[in-house]
mmCIF file of C-alpha atoms in Angstrom:
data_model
loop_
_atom_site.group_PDB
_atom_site.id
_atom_site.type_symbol
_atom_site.label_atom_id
_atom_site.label_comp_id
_atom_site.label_asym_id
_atom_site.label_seq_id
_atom_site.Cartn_x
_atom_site.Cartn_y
_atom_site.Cartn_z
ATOM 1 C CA UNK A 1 -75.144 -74.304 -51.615
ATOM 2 C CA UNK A 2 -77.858 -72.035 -53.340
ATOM 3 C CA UNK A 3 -76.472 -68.620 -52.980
ATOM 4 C CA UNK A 4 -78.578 -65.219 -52.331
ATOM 5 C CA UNK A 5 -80.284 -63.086 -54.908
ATOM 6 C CA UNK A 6 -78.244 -59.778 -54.893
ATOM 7 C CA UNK A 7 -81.505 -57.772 -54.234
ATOM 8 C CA UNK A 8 -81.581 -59.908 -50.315
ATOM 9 C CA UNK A 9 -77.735 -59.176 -49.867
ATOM 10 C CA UNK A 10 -78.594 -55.315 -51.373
ATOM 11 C CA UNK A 11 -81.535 -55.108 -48.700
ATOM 12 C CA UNK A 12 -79.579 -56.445 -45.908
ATOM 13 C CA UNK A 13 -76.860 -54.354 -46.420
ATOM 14 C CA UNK A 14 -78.850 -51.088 -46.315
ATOM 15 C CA UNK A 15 -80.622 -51.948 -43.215
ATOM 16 C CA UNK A 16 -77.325 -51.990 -41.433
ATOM 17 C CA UNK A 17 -76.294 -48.864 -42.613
ATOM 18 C CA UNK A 18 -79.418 -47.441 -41.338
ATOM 19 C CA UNK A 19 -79.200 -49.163 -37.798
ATOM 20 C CA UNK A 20 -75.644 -47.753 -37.952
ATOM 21 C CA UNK A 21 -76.330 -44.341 -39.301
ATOM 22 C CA UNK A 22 -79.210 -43.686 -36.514
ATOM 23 C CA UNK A 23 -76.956 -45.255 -33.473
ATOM 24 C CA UNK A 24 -74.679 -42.785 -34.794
ATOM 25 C CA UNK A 25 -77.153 -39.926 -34.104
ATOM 26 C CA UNK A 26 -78.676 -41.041 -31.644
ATOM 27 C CA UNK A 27 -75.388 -41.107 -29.713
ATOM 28 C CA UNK A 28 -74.510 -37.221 -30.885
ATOM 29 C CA UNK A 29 -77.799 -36.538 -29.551
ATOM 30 C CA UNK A 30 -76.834 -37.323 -25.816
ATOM 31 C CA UNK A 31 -73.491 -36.602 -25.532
ATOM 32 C CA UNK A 32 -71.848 -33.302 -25.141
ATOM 33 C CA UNK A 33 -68.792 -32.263 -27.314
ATOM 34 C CA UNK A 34 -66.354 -30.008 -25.099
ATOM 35 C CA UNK A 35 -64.305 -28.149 -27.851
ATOM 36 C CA UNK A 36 -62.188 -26.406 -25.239
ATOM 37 C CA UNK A 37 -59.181 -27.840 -23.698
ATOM 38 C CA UNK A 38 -58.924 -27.434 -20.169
ATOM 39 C CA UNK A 39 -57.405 -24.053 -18.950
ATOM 40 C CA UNK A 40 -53.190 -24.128 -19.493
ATOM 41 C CA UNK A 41 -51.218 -21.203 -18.068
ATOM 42 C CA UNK A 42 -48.995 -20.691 -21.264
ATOM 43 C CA UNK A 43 -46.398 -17.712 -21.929
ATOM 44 C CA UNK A 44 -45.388 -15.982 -24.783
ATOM 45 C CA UNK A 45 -42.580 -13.362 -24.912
ATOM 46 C CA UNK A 46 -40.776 -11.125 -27.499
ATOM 47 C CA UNK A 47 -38.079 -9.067 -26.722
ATOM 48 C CA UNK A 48 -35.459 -7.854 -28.951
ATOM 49 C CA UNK A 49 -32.118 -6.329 -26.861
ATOM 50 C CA UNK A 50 -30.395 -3.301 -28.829
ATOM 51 C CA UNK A 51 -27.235 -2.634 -27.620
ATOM 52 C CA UNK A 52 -27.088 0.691 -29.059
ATOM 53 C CA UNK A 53 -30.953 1.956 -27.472
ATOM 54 C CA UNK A 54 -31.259 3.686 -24.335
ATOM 55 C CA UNK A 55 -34.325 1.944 -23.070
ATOM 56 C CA UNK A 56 -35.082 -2.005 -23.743
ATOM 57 C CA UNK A 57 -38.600 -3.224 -23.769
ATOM 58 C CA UNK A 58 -40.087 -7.371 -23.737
ATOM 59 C CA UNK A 59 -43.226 -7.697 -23.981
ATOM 60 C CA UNK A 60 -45.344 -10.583 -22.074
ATOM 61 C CA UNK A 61 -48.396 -12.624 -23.025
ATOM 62 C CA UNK A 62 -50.376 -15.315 -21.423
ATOM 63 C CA UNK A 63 -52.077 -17.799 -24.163
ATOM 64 C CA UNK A 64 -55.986 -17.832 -23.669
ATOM 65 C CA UNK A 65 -58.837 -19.860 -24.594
ATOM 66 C CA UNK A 66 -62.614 -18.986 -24.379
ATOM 67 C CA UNK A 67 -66.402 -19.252 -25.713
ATOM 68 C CA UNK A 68 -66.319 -15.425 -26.690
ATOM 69 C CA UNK A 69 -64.920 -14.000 -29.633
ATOM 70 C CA UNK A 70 -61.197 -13.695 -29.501
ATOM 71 C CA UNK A 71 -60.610 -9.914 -29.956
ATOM 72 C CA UNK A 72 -63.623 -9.045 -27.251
ATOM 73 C CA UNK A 73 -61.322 -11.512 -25.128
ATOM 74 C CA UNK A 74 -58.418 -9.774 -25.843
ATOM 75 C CA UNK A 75 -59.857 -6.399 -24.953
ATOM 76 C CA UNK A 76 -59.969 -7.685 -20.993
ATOM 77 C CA UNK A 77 -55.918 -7.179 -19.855
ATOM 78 C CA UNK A 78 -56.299 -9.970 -17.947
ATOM 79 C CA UNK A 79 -57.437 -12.044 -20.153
ATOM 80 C CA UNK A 80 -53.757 -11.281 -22.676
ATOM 81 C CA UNK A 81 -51.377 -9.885 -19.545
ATOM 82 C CA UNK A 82 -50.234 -11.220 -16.205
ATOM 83 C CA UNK A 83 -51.101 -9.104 -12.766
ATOM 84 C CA UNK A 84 -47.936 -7.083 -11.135
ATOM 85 C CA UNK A 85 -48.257 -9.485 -8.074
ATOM 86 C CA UNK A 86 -48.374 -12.762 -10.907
ATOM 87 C CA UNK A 87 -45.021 -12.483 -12.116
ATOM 88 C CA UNK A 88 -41.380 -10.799 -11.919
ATOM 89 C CA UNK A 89 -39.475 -9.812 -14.368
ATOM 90 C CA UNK A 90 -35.101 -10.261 -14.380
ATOM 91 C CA UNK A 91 -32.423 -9.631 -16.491
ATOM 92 C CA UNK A 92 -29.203 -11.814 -15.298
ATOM 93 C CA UNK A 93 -25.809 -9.912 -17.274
ATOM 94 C CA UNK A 94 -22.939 -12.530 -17.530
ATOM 95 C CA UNK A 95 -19.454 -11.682 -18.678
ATOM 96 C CA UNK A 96 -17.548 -13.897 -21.053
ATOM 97 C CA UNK A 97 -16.489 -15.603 -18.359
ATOM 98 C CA UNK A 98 -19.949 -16.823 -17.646
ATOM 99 C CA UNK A 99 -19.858 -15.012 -14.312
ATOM 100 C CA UNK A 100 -22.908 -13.051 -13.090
ATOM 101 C CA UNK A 101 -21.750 -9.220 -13.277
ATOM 102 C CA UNK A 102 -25.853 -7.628 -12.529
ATOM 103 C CA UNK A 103 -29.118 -8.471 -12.535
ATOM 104 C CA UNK A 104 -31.765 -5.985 -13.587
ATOM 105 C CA UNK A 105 -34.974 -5.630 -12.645
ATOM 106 C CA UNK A 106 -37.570 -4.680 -15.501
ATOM 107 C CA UNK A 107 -40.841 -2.681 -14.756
ATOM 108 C CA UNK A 108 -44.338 -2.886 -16.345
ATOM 109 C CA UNK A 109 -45.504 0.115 -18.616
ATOM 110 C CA UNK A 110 -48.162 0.706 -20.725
ATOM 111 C CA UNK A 111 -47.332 2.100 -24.344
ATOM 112 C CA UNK A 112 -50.978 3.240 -25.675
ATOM 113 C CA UNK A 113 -53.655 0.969 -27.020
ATOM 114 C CA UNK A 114 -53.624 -1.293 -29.960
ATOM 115 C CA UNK A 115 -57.267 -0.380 -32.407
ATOM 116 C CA UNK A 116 -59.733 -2.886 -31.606
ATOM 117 C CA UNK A 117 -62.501 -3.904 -34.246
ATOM 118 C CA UNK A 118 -65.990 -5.477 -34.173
ATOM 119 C CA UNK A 119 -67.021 -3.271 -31.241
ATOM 120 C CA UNK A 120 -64.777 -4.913 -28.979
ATOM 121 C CA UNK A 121 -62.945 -2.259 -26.458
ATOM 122 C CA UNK A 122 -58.975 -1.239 -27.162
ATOM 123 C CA UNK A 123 -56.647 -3.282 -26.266
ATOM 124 C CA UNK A 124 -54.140 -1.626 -23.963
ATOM 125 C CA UNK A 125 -49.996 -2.073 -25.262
ATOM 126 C CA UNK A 126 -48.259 -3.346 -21.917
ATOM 127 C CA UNK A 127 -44.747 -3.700 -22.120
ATOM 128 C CA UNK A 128 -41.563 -4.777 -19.509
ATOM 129 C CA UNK A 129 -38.737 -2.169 -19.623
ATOM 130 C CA UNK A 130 -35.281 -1.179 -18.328
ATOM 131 C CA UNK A 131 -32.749 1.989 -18.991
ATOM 132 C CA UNK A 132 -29.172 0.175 -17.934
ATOM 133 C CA UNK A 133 -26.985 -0.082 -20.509
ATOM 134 C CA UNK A 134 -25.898 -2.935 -22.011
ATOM 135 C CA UNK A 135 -22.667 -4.185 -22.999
ATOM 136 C CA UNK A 136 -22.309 -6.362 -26.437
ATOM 137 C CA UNK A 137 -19.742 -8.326 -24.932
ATOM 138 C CA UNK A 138 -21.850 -10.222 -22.509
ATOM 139 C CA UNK A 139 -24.616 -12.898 -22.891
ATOM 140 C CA UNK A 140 -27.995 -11.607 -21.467
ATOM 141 C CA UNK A 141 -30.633 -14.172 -19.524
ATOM 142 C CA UNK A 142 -34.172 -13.058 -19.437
ATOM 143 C CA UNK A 143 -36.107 -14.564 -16.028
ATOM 144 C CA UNK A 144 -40.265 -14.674 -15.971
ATOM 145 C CA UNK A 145 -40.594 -15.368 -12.128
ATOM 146 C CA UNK A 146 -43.970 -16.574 -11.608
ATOM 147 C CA UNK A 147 -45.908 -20.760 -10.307
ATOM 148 C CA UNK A 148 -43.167 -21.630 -13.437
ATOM 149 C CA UNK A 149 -39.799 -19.687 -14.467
ATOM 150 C CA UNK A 150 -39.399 -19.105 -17.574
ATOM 151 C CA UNK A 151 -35.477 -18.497 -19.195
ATOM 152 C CA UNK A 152 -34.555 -17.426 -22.376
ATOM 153 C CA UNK A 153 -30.328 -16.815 -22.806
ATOM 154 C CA UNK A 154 -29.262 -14.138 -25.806
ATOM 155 C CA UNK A 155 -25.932 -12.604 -26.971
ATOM 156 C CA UNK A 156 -25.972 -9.125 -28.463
ATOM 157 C CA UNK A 157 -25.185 -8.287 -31.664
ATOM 158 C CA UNK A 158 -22.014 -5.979 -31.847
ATOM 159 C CA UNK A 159 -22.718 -2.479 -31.544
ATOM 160 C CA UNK A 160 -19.795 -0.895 -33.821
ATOM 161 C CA UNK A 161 -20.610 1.660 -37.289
ATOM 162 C CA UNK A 162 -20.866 -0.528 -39.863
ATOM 163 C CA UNK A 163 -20.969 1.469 -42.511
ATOM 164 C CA UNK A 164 -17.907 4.568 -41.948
ATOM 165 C CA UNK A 165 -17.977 5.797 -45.780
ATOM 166 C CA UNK A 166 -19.336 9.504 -46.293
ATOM 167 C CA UNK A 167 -19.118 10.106 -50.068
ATOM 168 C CA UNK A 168 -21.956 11.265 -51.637
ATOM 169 C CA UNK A 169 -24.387 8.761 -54.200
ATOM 170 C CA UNK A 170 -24.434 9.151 -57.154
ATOM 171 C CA UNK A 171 -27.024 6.941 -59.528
ATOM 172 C CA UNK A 172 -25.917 8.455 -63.070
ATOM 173 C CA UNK A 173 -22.505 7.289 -64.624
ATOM 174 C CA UNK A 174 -20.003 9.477 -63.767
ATOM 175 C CA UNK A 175 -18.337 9.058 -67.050
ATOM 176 C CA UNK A 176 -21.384 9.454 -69.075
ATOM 177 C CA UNK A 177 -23.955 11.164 -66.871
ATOM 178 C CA UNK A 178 -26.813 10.294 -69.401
ATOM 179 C CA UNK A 179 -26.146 6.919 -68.675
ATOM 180 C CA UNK A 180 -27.615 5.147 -65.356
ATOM 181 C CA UNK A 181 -24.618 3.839 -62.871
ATOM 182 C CA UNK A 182 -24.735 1.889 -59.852
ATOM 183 C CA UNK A 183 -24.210 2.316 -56.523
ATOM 184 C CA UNK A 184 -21.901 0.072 -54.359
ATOM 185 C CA UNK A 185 -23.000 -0.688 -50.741
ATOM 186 C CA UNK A 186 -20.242 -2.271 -48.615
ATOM 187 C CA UNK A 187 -20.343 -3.038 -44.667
ATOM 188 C CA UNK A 188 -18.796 -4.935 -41.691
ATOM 189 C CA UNK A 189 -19.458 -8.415 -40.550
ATOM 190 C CA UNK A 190 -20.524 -7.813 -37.255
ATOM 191 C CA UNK A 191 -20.461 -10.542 -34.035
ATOM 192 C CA UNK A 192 -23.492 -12.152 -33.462
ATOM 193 C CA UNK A 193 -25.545 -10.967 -36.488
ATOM 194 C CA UNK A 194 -26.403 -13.707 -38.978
ATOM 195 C CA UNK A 195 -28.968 -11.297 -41.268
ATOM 196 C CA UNK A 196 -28.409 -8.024 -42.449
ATOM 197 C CA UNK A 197 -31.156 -5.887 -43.973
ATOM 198 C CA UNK A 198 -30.661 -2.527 -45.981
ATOM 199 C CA UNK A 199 -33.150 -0.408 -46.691
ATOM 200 C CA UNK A 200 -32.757 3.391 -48.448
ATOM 201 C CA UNK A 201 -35.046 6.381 -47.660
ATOM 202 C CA UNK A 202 -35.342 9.273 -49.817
ATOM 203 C CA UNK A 203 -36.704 12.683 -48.421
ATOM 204 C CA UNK A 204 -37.763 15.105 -50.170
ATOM 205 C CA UNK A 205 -39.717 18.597 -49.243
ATOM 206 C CA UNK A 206 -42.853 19.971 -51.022
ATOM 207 C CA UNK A 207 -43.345 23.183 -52.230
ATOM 208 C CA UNK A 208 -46.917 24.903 -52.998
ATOM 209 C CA UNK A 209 -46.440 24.838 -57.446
ATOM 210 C CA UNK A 210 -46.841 28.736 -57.344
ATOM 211 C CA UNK A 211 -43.919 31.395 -57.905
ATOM 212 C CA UNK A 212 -42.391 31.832 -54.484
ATOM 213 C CA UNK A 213 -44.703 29.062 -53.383
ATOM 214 C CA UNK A 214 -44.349 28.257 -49.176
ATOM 215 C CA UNK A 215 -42.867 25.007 -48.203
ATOM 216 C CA UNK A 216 -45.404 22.383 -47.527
ATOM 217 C CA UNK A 217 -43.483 20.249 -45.510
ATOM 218 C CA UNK A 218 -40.724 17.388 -45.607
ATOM 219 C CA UNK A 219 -41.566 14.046 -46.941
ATOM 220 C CA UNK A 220 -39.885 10.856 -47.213
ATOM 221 C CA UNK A 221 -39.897 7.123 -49.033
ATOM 222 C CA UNK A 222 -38.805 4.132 -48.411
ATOM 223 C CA UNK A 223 -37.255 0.623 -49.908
ATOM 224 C CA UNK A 224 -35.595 -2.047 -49.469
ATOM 225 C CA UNK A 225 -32.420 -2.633 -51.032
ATOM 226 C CA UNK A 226 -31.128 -5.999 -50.164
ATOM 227 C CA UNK A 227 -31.796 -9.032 -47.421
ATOM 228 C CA UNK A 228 -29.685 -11.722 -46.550
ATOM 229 C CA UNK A 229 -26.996 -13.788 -44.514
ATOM 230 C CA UNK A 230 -23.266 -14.181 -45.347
ATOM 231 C CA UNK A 231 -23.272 -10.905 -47.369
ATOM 232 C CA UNK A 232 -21.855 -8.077 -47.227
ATOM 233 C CA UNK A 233 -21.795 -5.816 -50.033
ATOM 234 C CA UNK A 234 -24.204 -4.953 -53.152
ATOM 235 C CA UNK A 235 -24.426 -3.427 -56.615
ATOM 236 C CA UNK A 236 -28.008 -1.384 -56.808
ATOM 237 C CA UNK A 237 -28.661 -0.261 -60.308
ATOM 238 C CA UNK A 238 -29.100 3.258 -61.041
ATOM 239 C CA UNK A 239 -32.172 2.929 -62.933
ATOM 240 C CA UNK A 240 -34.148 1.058 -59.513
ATOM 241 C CA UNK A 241 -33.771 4.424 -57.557
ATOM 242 C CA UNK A 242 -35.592 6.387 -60.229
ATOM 243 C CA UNK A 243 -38.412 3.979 -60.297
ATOM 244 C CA UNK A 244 -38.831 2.994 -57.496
ATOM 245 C CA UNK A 245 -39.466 7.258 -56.703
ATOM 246 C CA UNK A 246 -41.869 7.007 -59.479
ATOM 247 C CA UNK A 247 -43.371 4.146 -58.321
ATOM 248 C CA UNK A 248 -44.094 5.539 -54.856
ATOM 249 C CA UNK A 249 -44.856 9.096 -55.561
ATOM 250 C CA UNK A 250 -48.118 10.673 -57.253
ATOM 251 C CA UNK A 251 -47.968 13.034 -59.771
ATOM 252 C CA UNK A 252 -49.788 16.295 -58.930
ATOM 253 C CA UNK A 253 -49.263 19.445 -61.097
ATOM 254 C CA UNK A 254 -50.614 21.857 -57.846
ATOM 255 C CA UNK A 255 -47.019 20.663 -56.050
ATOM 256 C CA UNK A 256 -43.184 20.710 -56.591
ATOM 257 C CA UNK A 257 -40.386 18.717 -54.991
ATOM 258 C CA UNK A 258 -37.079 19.672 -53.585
ATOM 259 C CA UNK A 259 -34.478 16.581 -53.330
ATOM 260 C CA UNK A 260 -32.984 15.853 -50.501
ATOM 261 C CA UNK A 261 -30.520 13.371 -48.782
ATOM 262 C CA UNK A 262 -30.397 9.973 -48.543
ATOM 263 C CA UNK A 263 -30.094 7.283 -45.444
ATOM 264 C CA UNK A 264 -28.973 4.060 -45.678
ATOM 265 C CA UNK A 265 -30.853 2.376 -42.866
ATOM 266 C CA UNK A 266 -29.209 -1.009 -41.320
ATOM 267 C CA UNK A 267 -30.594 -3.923 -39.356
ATOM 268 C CA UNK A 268 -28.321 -6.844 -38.468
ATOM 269 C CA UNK A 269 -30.492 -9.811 -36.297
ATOM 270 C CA UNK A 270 -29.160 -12.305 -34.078
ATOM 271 C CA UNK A 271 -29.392 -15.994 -34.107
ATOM 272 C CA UNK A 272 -32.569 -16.464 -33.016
ATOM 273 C CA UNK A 273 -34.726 -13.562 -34.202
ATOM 274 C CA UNK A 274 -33.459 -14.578 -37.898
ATOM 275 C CA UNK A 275 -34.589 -18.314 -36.804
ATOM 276 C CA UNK A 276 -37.978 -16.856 -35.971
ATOM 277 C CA UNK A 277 -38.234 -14.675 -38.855
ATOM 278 C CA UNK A 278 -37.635 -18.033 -41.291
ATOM 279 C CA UNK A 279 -39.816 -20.471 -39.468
ATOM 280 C CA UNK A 280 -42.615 -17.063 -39.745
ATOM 281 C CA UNK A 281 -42.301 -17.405 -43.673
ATOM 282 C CA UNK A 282 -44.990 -18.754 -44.897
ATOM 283 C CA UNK A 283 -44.535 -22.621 -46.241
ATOM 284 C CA UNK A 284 -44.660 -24.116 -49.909
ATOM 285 C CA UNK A 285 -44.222 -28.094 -48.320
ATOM 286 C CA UNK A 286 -47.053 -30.328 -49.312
ATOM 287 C CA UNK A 287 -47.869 -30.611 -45.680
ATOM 288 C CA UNK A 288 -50.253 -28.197 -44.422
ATOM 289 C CA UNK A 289 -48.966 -27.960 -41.254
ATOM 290 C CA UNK A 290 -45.697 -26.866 -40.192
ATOM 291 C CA UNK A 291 -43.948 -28.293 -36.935
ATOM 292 C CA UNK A 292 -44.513 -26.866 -33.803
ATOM 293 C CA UNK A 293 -41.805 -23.524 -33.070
ATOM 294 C CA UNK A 294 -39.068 -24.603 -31.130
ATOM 295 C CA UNK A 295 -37.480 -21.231 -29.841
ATOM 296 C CA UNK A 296 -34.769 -20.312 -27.328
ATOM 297 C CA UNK A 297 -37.568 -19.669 -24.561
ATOM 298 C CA UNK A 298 -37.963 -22.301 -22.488
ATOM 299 C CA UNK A 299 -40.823 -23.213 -20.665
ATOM 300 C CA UNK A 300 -43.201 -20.824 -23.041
ATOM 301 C CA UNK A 301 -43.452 -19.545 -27.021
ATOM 302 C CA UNK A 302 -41.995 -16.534 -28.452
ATOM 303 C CA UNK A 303 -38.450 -15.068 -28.923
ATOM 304 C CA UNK A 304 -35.669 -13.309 -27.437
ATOM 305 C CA UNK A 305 -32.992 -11.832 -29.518
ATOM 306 C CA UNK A 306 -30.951 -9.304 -30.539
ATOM 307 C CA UNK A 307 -30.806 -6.807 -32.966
ATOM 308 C CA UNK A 308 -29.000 -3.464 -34.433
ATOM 309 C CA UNK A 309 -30.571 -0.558 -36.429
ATOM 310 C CA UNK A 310 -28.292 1.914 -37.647
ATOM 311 C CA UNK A 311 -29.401 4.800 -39.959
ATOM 312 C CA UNK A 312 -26.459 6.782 -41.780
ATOM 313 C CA UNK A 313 -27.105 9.811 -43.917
ATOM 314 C CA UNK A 314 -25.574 10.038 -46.970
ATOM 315 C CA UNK A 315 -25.640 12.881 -49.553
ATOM 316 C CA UNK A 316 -27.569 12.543 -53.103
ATOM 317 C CA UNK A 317 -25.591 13.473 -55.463
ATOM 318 C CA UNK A 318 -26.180 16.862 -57.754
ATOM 319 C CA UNK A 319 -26.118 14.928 -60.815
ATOM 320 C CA UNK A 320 -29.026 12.599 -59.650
ATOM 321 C CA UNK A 321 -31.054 15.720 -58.361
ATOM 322 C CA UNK A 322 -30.893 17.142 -61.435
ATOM 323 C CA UNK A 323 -31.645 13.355 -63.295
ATOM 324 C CA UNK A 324 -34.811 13.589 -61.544
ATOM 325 C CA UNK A 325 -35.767 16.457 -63.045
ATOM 326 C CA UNK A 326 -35.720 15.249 -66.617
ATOM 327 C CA UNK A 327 -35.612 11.405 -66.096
ATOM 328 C CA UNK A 328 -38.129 9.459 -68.210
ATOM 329 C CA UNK A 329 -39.660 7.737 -64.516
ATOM 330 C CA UNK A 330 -39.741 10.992 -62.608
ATOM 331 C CA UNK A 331 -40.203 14.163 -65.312
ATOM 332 C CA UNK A 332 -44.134 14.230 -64.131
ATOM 333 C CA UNK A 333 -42.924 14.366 -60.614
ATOM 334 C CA UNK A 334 -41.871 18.197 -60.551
ATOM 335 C CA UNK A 335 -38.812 17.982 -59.054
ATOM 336 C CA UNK A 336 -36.518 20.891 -59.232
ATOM 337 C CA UNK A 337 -33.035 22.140 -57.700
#
């Protein structure tokens, strides 16, 4: 068998990728791509119960998809939010029993706007709320009444001081003031919170850098001091406070600062909101994509939790005022007593 010159198979070869490459066009030419899905009714929710908060809010979304831009979408309400007569709103309260002690019904409210951009209009901040107490004993079921029913179930994270100490802190050695020390944070394991967050916020007040100078108002700063789960008490170093004040504040000569107090501002989450915040991290997998959210809200997206914030003030102690004064972070700072 005489085979073929590789030029014939080379020229053969390219006129099928031609046929196919213009059957391929040809084909885009006549046939419409629809990019969007049909229309899917889908809800998200986030709602964080405080035990310890006189008023609860849960806030309601419906999922959209459209030609326009997103945020000029967004800016319609109905378009983001349900109607009053679309859905209804429930609270279910079940003892430890599991028996149904109340059901609450929440109302819609509207809690300003959030800033739009691009020239698109601002997007009202609707919210569902309700005033009854609540008890941290009992499990909480949230009901979206509407063509579906949406349920999302919740126990509350104890509401109980966690943190009864009232001594003053003191970031400077006690045995060797020029020395830094540290300051030991302890607090209580309470039920139904899995993280605990603590945070410490300085104030401070301002004075106009002039003999007798008026009082320009009181300021404050903020850090964090520790995150996690299964802990319960920490060692902050002495030196951190100082430059972390540094680090936050500006220097300006035309200004002085008064120290003030100290709180120490808790947050313990429940279950799931600590399940949401981890799945929100962002991912260092090889795979680009991370799996779909499974949450406690079934029949939509979101989350519904619990949390506690508790803010306890706690004196600075003398000897750090007076550290701040002279320390090598904070001397530019002004600070006097």
């Amino acid at each position: 068998m005489i085979s073929e010159p590789k030029i014939l198979k080379f020229a053969r070869m390219r006129k099928i990728v031609i046929l196919f490459v213009i059957s391929i066009l040809l084909w885009s030419c006549e046939t419409d791509f629809e990019v969007n899905a049909p229309w899917k009714d889908k809800t998200i929710v986030y709602g964080l119960l405080e035990a310890n908060k006189d008023t609860q809010y849960v806030k309601i979304y419906r999922a959209f998809l459209g030609e326009e831009d997103a945020l000029m979408m967004a800016s319609h309400p109905d378009s983001i939010y349900y109607n009053p007569g679309e859905v209804g709103v429930l609270l279910n309260e079940y003892t430890p029993s599991g028996n149904l002690n109340n059901t609450i019904v929440l109302k819609d409210t509207l809690l300003g706007e959030f800033t739009a951009v691009n020239g698109a209009s601002p997007i009202p901040n609707k919210a569902y709320y309700f005033n009854e107490p609540l008890n941290d004993a009992y499990e909480y079921e949230l009901i979206i009444a509407k063509k579906d029913t949406i349920r999302a179930l919740t126990s509350l994270v104890e509401n109980k001081l966690i943190d009864e100490s009232d001594n003053s802190i003191n970031f400077m050695s006690f045995i060797n003031p020029e020395n830094y020390g540290n300051m030991r944070l302890s607090w209580d394991n309470l039920d139904n919170g899995v993280a605990y967050e603590v945070k410490i916020r300085f104030f401070y007040e301002e004075f106009l850098n002039i003999q007798n100078g008026h009082s320009l108002g009181i300021d404050s700063i903020e850090w964090r001091l520790h995150f996690g789960i299964d802990e319960f008490e920490l060692d902050y170093a002495g030196e951190s406070f100082f430059s972390n004040v540094a680090n936050q504040l500006v220097a300006n000569d035309s200004i002085k600062r008064l120290p003030g107090d100290l709180k120490i501002i808790f947050t313990v989450a429940g279950q799931e909101f600590y399940d949401y915040y981890e799945y929100s991290q962002p991912s260092f997998s090889v795979l680009l994509e991370k799996p779909e959210y499974e949450g406690n809200i079934e029949g939509g997206y979101g989350v519904f939790s619990s949390r506690i914030q508790q803010e306890i003030t706690r004196n600075l102690h003398f000897i750090s005022k007076q550290r701040l004064e002279i320390d090598p972070y904070t001397e530019d700072l002004n600070f006097f007593n």
